XYZ file of C-alpha atoms in Angstrom:
644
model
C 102.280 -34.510 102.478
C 105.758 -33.681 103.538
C 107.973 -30.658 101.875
C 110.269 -32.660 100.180
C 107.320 -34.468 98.376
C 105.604 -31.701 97.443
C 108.700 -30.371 95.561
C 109.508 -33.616 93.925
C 105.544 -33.524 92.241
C 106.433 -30.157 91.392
C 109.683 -30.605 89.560
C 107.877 -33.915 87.636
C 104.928 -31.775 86.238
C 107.540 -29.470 85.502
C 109.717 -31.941 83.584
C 106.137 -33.491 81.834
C 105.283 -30.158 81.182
C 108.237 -29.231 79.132
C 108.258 -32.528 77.232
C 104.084 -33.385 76.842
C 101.613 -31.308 74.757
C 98.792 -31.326 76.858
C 95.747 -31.093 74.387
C 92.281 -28.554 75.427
C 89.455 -30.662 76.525
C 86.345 -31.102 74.173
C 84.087 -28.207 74.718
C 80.591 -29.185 73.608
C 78.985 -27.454 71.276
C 76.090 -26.147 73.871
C 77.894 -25.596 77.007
C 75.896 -25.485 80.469
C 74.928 -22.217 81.518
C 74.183 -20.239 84.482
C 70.332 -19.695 85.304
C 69.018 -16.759 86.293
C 65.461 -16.028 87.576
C 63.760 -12.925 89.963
C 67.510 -11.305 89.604
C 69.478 -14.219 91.173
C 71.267 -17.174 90.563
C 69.489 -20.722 90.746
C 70.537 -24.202 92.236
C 70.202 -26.147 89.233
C 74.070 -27.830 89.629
C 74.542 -30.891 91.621
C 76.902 -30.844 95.045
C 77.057 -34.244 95.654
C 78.447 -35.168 92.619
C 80.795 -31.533 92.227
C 84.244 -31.800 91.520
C 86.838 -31.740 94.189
C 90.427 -31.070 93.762
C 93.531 -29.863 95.782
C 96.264 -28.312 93.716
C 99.469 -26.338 95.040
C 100.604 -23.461 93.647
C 104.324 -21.790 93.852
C 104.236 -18.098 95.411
C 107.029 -15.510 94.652
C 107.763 -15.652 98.903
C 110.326 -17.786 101.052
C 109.117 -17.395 104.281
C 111.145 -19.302 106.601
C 114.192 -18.717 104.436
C 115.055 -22.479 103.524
C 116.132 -21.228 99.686
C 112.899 -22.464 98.410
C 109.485 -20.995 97.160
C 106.371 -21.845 99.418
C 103.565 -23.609 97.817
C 100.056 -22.932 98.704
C 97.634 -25.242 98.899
C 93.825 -24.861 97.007
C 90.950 -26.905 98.230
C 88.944 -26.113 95.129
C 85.008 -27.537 94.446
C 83.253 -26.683 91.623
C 80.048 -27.804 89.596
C 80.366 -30.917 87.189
C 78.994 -28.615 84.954
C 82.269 -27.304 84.392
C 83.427 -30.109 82.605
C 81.239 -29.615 80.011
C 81.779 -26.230 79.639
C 80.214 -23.911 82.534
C 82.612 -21.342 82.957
C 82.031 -20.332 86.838
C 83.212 -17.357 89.126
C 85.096 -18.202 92.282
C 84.451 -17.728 96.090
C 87.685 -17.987 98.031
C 88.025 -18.193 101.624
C 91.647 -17.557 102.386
C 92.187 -19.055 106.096
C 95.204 -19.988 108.482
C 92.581 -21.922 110.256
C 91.407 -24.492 108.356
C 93.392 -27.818 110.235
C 93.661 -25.463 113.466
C 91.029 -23.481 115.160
C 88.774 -24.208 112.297
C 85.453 -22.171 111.342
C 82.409 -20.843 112.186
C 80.270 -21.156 115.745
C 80.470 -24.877 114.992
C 83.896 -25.153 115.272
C 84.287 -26.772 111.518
C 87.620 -28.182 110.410
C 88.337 -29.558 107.339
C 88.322 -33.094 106.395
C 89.811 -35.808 104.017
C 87.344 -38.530 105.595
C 87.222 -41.201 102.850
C 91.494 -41.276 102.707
C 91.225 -40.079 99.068
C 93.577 -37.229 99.502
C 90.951 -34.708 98.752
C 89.025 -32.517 101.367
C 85.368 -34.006 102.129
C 84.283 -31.560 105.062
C 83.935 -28.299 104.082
C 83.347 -25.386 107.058
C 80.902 -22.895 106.654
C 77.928 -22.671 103.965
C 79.330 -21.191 100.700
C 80.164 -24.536 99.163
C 76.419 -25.685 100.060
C 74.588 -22.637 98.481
C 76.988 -21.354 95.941
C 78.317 -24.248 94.269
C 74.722 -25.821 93.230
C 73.832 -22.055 91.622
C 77.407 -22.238 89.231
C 80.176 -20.990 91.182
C 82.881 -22.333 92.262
C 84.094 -22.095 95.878
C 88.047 -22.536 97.039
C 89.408 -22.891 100.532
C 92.676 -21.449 100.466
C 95.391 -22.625 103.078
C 97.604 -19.581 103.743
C 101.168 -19.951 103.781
C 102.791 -21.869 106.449
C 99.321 -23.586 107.386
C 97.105 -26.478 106.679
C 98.494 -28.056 103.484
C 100.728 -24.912 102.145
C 104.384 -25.016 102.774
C 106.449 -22.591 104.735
C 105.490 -20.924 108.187
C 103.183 -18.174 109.126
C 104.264 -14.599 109.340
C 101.132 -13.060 111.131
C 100.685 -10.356 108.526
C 103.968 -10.261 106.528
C 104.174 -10.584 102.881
C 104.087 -14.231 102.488
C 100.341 -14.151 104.424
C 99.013 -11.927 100.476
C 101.256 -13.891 98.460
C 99.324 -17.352 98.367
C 95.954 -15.673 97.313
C 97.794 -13.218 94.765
C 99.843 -16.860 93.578
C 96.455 -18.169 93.495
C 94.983 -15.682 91.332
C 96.989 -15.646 88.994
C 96.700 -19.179 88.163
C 93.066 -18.861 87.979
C 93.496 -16.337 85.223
C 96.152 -18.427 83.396
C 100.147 -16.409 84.647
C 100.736 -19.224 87.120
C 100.612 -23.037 86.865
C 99.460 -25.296 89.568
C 100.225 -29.226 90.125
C 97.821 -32.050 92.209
C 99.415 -34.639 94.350
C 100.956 -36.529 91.335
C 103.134 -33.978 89.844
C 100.260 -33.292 87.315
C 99.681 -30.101 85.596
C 96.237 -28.552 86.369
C 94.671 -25.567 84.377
C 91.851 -23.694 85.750
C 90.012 -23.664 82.293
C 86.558 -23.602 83.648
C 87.093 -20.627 85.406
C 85.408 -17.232 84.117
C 88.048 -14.984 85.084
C 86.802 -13.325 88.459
C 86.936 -14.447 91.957
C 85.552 -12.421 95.257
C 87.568 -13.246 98.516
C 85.108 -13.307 101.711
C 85.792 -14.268 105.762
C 85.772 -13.182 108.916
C 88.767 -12.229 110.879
C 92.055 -13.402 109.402
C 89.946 -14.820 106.750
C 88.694 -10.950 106.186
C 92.277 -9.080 106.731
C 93.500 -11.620 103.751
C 90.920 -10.433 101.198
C 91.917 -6.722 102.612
C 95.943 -7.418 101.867
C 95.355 -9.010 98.947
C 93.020 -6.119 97.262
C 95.949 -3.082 97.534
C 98.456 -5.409 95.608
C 95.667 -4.386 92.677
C 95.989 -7.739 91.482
C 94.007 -8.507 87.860
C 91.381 -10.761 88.343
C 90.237 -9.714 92.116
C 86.588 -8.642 91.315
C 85.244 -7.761 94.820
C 86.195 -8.264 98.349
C 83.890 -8.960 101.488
C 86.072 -8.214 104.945
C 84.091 -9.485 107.701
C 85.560 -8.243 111.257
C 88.671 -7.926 109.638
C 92.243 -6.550 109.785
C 93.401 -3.238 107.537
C 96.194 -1.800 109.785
C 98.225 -4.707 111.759
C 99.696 -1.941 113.765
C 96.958 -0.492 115.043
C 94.878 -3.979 115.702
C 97.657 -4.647 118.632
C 98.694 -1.103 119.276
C 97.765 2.034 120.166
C 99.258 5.608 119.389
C 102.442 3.965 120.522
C 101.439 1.888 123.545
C 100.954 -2.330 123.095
C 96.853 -3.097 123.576
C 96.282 -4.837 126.511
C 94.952 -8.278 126.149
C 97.534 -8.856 123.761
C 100.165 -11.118 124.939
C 103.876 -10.594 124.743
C 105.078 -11.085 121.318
C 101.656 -11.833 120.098
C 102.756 -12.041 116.295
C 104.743 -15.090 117.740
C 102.114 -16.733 119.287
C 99.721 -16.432 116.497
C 101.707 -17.825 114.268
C 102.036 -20.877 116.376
C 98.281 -21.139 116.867
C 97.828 -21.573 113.562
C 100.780 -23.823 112.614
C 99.831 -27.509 111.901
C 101.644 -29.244 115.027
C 103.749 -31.465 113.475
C 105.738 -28.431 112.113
C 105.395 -26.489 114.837
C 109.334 -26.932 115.852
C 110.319 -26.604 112.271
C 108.842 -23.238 112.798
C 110.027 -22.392 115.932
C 113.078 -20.623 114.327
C 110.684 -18.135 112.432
C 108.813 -17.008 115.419
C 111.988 -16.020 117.129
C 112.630 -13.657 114.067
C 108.975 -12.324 114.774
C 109.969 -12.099 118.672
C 112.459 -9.930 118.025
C 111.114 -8.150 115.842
C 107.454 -7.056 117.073
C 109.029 -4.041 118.913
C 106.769 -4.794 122.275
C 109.353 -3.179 124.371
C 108.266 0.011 122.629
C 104.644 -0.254 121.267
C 106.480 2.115 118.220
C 105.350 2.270 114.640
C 108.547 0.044 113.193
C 109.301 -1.717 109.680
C 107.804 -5.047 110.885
C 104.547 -3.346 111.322
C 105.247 -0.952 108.195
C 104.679 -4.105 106.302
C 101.905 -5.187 107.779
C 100.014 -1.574 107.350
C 97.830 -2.198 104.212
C 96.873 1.461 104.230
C 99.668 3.595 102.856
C 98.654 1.218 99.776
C 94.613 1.973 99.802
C 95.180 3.663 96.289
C 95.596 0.009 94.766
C 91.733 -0.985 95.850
C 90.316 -0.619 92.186
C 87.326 -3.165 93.437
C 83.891 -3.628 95.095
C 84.464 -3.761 98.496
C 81.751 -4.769 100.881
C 82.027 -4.395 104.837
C 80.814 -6.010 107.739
C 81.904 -5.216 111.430
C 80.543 -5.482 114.866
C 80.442 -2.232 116.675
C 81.225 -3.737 120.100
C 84.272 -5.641 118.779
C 87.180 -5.684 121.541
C 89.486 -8.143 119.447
C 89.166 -6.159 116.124
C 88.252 -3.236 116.915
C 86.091 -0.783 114.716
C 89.132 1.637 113.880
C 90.081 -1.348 111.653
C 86.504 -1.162 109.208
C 86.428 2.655 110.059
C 89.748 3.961 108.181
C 89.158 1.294 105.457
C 85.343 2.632 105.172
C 86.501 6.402 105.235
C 89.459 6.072 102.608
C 86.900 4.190 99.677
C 84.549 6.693 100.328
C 86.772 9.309 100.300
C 88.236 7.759 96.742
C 83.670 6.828 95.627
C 84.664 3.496 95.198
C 81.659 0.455 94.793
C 80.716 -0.178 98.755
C 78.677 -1.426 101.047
C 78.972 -1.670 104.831
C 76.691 -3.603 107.719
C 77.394 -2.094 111.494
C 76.214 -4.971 114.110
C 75.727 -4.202 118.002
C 77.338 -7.647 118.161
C 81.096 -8.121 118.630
C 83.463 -10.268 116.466
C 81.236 -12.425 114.947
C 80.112 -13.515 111.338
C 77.148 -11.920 109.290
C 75.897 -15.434 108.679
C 75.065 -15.918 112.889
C 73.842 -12.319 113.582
C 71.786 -12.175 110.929
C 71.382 -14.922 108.642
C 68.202 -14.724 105.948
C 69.454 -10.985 105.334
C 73.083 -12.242 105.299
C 72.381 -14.899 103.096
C 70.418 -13.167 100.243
C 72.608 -9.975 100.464
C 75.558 -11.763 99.643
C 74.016 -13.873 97.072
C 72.875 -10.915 95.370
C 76.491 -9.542 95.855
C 78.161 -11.741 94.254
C 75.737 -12.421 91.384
C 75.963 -8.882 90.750
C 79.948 -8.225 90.950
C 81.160 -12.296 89.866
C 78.479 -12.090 87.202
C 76.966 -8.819 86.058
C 73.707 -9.806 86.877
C 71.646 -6.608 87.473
C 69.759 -6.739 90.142
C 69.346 -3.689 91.979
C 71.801 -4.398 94.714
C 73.801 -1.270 94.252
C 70.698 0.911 93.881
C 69.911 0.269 97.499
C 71.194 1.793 100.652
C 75.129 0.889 101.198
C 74.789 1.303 104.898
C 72.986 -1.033 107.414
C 73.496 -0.193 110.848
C 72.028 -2.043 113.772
C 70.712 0.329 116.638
C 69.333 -1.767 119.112
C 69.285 -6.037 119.470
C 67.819 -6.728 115.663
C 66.600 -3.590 114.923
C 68.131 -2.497 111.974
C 68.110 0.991 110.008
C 69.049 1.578 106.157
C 71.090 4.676 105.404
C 73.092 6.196 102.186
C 76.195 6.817 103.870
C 78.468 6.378 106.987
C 78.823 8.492 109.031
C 75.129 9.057 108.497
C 74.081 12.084 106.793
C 74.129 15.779 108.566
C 76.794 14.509 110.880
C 79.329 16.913 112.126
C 81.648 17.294 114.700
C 80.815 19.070 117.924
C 83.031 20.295 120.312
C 82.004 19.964 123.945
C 84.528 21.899 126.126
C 85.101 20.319 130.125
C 83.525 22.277 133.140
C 85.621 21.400 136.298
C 84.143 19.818 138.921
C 84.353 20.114 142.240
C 85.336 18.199 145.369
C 82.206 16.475 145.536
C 81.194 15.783 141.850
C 82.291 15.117 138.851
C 82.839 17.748 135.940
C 80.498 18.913 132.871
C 80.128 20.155 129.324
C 79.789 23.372 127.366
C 79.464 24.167 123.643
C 81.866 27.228 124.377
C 85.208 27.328 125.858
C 85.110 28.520 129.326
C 86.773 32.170 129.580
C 88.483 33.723 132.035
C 91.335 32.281 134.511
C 92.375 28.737 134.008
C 91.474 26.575 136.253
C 93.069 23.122 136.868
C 92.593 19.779 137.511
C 94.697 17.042 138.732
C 94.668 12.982 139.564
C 97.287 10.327 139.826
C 97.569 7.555 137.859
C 96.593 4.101 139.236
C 95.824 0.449 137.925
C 92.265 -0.045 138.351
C 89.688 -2.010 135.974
C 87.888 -0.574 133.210
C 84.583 -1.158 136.018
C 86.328 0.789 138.361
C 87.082 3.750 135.080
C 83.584 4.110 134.553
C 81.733 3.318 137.318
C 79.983 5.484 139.868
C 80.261 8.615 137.675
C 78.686 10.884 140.075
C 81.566 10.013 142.742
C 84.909 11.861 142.496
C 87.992 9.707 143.055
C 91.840 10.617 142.942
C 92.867 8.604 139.858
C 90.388 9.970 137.471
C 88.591 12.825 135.828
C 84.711 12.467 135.393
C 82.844 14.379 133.297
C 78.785 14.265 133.193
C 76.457 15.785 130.934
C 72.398 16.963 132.359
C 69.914 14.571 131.469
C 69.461 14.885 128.002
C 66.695 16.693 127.019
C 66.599 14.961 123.770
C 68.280 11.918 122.105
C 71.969 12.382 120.887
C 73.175 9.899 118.128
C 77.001 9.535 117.239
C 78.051 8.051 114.128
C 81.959 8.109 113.536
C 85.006 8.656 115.400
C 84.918 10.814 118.661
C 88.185 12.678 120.075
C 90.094 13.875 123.002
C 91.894 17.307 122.868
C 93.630 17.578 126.980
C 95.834 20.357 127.584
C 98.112 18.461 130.354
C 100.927 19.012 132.903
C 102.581 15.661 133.912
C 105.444 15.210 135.987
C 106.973 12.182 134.073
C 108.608 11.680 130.644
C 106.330 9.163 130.083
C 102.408 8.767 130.426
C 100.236 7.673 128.701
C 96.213 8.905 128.319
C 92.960 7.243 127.891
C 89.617 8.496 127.909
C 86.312 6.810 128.229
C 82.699 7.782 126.413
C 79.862 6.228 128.422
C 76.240 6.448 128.465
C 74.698 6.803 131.957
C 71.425 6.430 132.945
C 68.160 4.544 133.202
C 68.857 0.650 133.199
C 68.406 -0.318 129.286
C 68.512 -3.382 127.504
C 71.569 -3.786 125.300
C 73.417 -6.685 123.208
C 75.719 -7.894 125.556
C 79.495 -8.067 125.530
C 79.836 -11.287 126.822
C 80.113 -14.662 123.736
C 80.643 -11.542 121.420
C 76.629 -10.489 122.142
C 75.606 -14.467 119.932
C 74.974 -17.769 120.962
C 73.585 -21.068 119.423
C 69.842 -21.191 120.535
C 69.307 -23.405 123.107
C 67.535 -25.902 122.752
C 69.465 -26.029 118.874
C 67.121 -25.446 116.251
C 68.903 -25.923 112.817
C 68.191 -24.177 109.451
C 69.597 -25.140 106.401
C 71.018 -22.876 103.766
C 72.420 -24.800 100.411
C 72.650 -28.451 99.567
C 74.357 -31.480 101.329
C 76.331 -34.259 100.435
C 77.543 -37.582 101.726
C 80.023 -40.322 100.892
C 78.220 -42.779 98.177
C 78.372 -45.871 100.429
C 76.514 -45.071 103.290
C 76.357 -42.189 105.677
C 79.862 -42.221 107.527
C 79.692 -38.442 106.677
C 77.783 -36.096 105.971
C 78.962 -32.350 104.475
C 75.498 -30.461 105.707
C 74.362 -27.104 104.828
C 72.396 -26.951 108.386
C 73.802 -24.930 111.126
C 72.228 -24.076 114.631
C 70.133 -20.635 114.850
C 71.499 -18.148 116.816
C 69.894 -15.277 119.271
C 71.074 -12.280 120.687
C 72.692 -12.270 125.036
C 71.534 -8.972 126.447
C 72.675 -7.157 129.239
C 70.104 -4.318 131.070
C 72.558 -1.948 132.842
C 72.838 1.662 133.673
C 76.285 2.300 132.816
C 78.065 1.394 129.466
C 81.139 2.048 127.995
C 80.640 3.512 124.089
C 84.217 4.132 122.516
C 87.737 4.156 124.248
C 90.785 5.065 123.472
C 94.236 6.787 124.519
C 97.669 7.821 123.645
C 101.441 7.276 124.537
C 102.912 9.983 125.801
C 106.094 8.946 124.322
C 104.667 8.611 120.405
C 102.589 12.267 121.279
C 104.312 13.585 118.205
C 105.424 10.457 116.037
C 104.179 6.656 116.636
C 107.879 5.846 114.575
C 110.428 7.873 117.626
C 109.843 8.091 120.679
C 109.798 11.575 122.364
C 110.125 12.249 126.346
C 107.910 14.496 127.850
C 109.340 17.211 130.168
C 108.232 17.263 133.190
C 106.405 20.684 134.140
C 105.583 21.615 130.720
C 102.363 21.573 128.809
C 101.734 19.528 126.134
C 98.607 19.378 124.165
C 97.171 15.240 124.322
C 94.953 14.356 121.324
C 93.739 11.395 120.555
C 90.563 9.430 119.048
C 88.453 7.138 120.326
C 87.230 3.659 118.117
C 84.741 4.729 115.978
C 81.328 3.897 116.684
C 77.370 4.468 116.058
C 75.804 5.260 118.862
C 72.033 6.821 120.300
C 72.126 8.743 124.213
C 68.435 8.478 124.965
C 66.712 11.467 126.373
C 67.120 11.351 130.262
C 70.429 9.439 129.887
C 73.856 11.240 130.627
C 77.090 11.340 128.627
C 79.808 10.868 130.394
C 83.600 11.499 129.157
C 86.224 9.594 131.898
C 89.776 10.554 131.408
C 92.809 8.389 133.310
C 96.142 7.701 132.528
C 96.672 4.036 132.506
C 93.878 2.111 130.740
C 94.869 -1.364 132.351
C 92.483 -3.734 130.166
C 93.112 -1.117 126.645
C 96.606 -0.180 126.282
C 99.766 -0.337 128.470
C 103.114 1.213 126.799
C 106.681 -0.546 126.851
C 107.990 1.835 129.566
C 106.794 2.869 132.487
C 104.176 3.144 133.431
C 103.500 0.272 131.772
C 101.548 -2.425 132.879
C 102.013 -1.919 136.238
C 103.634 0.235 137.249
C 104.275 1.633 140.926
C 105.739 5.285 140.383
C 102.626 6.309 139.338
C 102.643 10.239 137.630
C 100.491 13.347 138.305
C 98.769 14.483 135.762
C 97.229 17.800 135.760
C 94.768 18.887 133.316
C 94.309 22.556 132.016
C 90.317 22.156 131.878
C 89.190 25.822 129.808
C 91.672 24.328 126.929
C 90.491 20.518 126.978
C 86.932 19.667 124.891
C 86.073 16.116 123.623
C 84.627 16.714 120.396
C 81.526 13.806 119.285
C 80.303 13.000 115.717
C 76.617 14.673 116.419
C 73.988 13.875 114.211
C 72.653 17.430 113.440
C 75.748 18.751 114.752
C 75.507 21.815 116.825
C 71.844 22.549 116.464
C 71.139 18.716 118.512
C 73.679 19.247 120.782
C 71.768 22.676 122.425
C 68.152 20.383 121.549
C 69.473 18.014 123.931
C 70.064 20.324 126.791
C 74.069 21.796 126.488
């Protein structure tokens, strides 16, 4: 459907609006109701024969600044039930991928199959399990993509303003239209809806909870986005991997094709914009910093992120996870060894039943003992899983472990005291070599880093939070930036694997089927399945592996908003954290701290020297005043168990 056409239906159920009564429907005099047995909800609502619908609803947000208000687009099924009466809770899954990249380790797009105008292939499995047991389930095109209007902002106000549009119509402030100009009221709905999905689908649910909008009941990020800032920067330098004006080419990734051109003068606006010639904290990514509005989160908020995530990384679950429990509010949180990839495919029974119960408990205020459990679930090893009451787990604290030079032969050490006496210095020159080459061969001393290498522990050291860097630094340029690796080094050990995000479908496919399916009435030209493909775990056994990264800009040292030369000669103090993380060093196995200046596959700043550069700096580090400092469990008293 075109733009023009889909204000032209508007304006008509506007105008029939105005001029028609439009008279309740018959409620009958014993409406359906939900069942409820052993604590949770029961499939006893059809899903072939649920009700499917697409409305559009007008947001408050122009994004392409044509002089008219987008309309977002609401795939919307919901039990039959509903018609006579069933008053259900909604699941929405806001996406920009529904017609593009599509869902899920199937690859599922959407799909009007039968021509009827109305979306027949629904990704994922919440339609297939939720819908029989009452609810209702919408797929929500975000602005600028699918069947919405406008163009994608990657993270701007219009990307919150389609599910906070769509809210409010649920609840009765907004109205929506279908295809033919018509009018449609949400009457069936019971007045709370939880937003849930991975990725964009999961940043969504996160921008749309700190607007505080009424009728939001609970929110389930999965792998998801809370700072746009810092998911493609750094302290002030542009992450690596990211390409040039990456907002840009987002927003064209996820742009239906047709309208791809029509969008084209958008992206420029986002082009120049982004502020990638400085990596800097601007107002483009002010807006896109959910944060500074945490305060608004007045709901349930439920967690999931993958510990070895490279694309969101965990600094995006861990500031979210620290500022509700900080402010006590309703949580729970699941920690995966796998990387960006959905509960439902690392592990799905749990997955399944957890959020079942969720939802039951939060959409319907069924008691069931879901928030008298543990909130935490944190997965130590490929499918092991451990159960804990808070994160970072109890008796954690931080432990300073100050740097030992080394000398011309080997690589540093650690002490729980600062070294006395006269200060003795270190230096190495920046270089562009691989994150292998960083932390590889710890034992070896090379020009362009600084290694430093625990004894064999003596006992096992678990992290669980976010480690730091303190350097006390001479450089001889006005600009340099600083990264630091934490790596565990030792016997060869069997780990989930970094490779396919640490999941694959099983091979041979063996499919399990969660919900109910449905096909067209006139034979099976398509079917809507609730089957997917089981997944397993890719390991890797090595000896070396990299636990947490980070670094810092030289230039944002004091401010990530202005820029600040260095002087050359003078000492500046370099502190930074690494991504959070939860983390056991088994006995025998060596920590390892590497500190470099460029980070070629993390972070590369807008200057030099960025990305390569070939005047590379000095960098000289004041070792007595430098410590990293590590989230021990059991603190201090663990750290001498183990041997420093």
């Amino acid at each position: 459907m075109s733009r023009s056409s889909v204000r032209r239906l508007v304006a008509l159920a506007v105008t029939l609006a105005v001029a028609v009564a439009v008279a309740p429907p018959a409620i009958a005099a014993s409406a359906p109701e939900i069942v409820v047995e052993g604590g949770v909800t029961q499939p006893v609502f059809g899903y072939n024969d649920a009700i499917r619908e697409r409305v559009w609803v007008e947001t408050d947000v122009d994004s392409e600044g044509d002089g008219s208000l987008d309309l977002v687009a609401l795939d919307i099924m919901r039990p039959a039930a509903t018609e006579q009466g069933l008053k259900s809770p909604v699941v929405m899954d806001a996406s920009p991928y529904f017609t593009t990249l599509c869902r899920g380790n199937e690859i599922e797009c959407i799909a009007d199959v039968d021509g009827d105008g109305l979306n027949d292939q629904w990704p994922l499995f919440y339609d297939n399990y939720f819908v029989p047991r009452g609810y209702a389930v919408i797929l929500l095109h975000m602005v600028g993509t699918g069947f919405s209007t406008g163009c994608p902002t990657t993270g701007g106000a219009p990307d919150v303003a389609g599910p906070v549009a769509a809210i409010d119509w649920l609840n009765g402030r907004r109205q929506a239209f279908d295809a033919a100009g018509h009018e449609v009221v949400a009457d069936w709905h019971n007045g709370k809806t939880g937003m849930i999905g991975k990725s964009y689908d999961g940043t969504l649910p996160n921008g749309t909870a700190v607007t505080g909008i009424d009728g939001l009941a609970t929110i389930v990020p999965i792998s998801a986005i809370s700072n746009w800032y810092w998911y493609t920067r750094l302290a002030g330098a542009r992450l690596n991997g990211w390409h040039n004006n990456y907002p840009s080419l987002l927003s064209n990734a996820v742009t239906n094709p047709d309208r791809r051109t029509y969008c084209a003068p958008l992206r420029t606006i986002l082009d120049n914009t982004d502020g990638d010639e400085s990596g800097d904290y601007t107002p483009f990514w002010a807006e896109r910093d959910y944060m500074p509005l945490i305060d608004n989160i007045d709901v349930p908020v439920f967690i999931v992120h993958g510990l070895q995530d490279d694309n969101v990384k965990t600094n995006q679950f861990g500031e979210l996870w620290y500022a509700l429990q900080e402010r006590d509010l309703p949580r729970k949180l699941w920690l995966t060894r796998a990387g960006h990839e959905e509960a439902f495919d690392f592990r799905r029974p749990e997955w399944v039943s957890t959020i079942h119960r969720w939802f039951d408990h939060w959409l319907l205020g069924i008691e069931n003992g879901i928030m008298q459990e543990p909130r935490v679930d944190v997965e130590t090893g490929p499918d092991v899983w451990e159960a804990h009451h808070r994160w970072p787990l109890l008796g954690t604290s931080s432990t300073h472990l100050w740097l030992r030079p080394g000398t011309d032969t080997g690589p540093g050490g650690f002490g729980l005291q600062r070294l006395p006496g006269k200060l003795i210095q270190s230096t190495f020159q920046d270089t562009a070599q691989s994150e292998t080459a960083i932390i590889s061969n710890l034992s070896s001393v090379t020009p362009f880093r600084l290694a430093y290498l625990s004894e064999p522990l003596a006992a096992p050291v678990r992290i669980s939070g976010t480690p730091s860097v303190d350097l006390s630094a001479i450089v001889d340029h006005s600009d340099t930036d600083f990264g630091a690796a934490l790596v565990d080094f030792g016997p060869p050990k069997a780990r989930v694997s970094r490779s396919s995000e640490g999941v694959v479908n099983a091979n041979p496919p063996v499919e399990t089927c969660w919900g109910e399916s449905a096909s067209v009435a006139n034979g099976d030209a398509w079917t809507d399945d609730a089957c997917y493909i089981e997944t397993v775990k890719t390991l890797s056994t090595v000896d070396t592996w990299r636990v947490a990264r980070g670094g810092v800009d030289g230039l944002n040292l004091f401010d990530y908003a202005a820029p600040t030369p260095l002087v050359p000669g003078e000492t500046y103090e370099f502190s930074f954290n690494l991504y959070p993380t939860d983390y056991t060093f088994d006995a025998g196995h060596q920590i390892a701290v590497v500190i470099v200046s460029s980070y070629p596959q993390l972070l590369c700043s807008g200057t030099a020297p960025a990305c390569p550069s070939t005047n590379r700096p000095f960098v000289t580090v004041n070792v007595n005043n430098s410590r990293v400092t590590l989230p021990i469990v059991g603190g201090q008293q663990a750290a001498e168990a183990a041997g420093f």
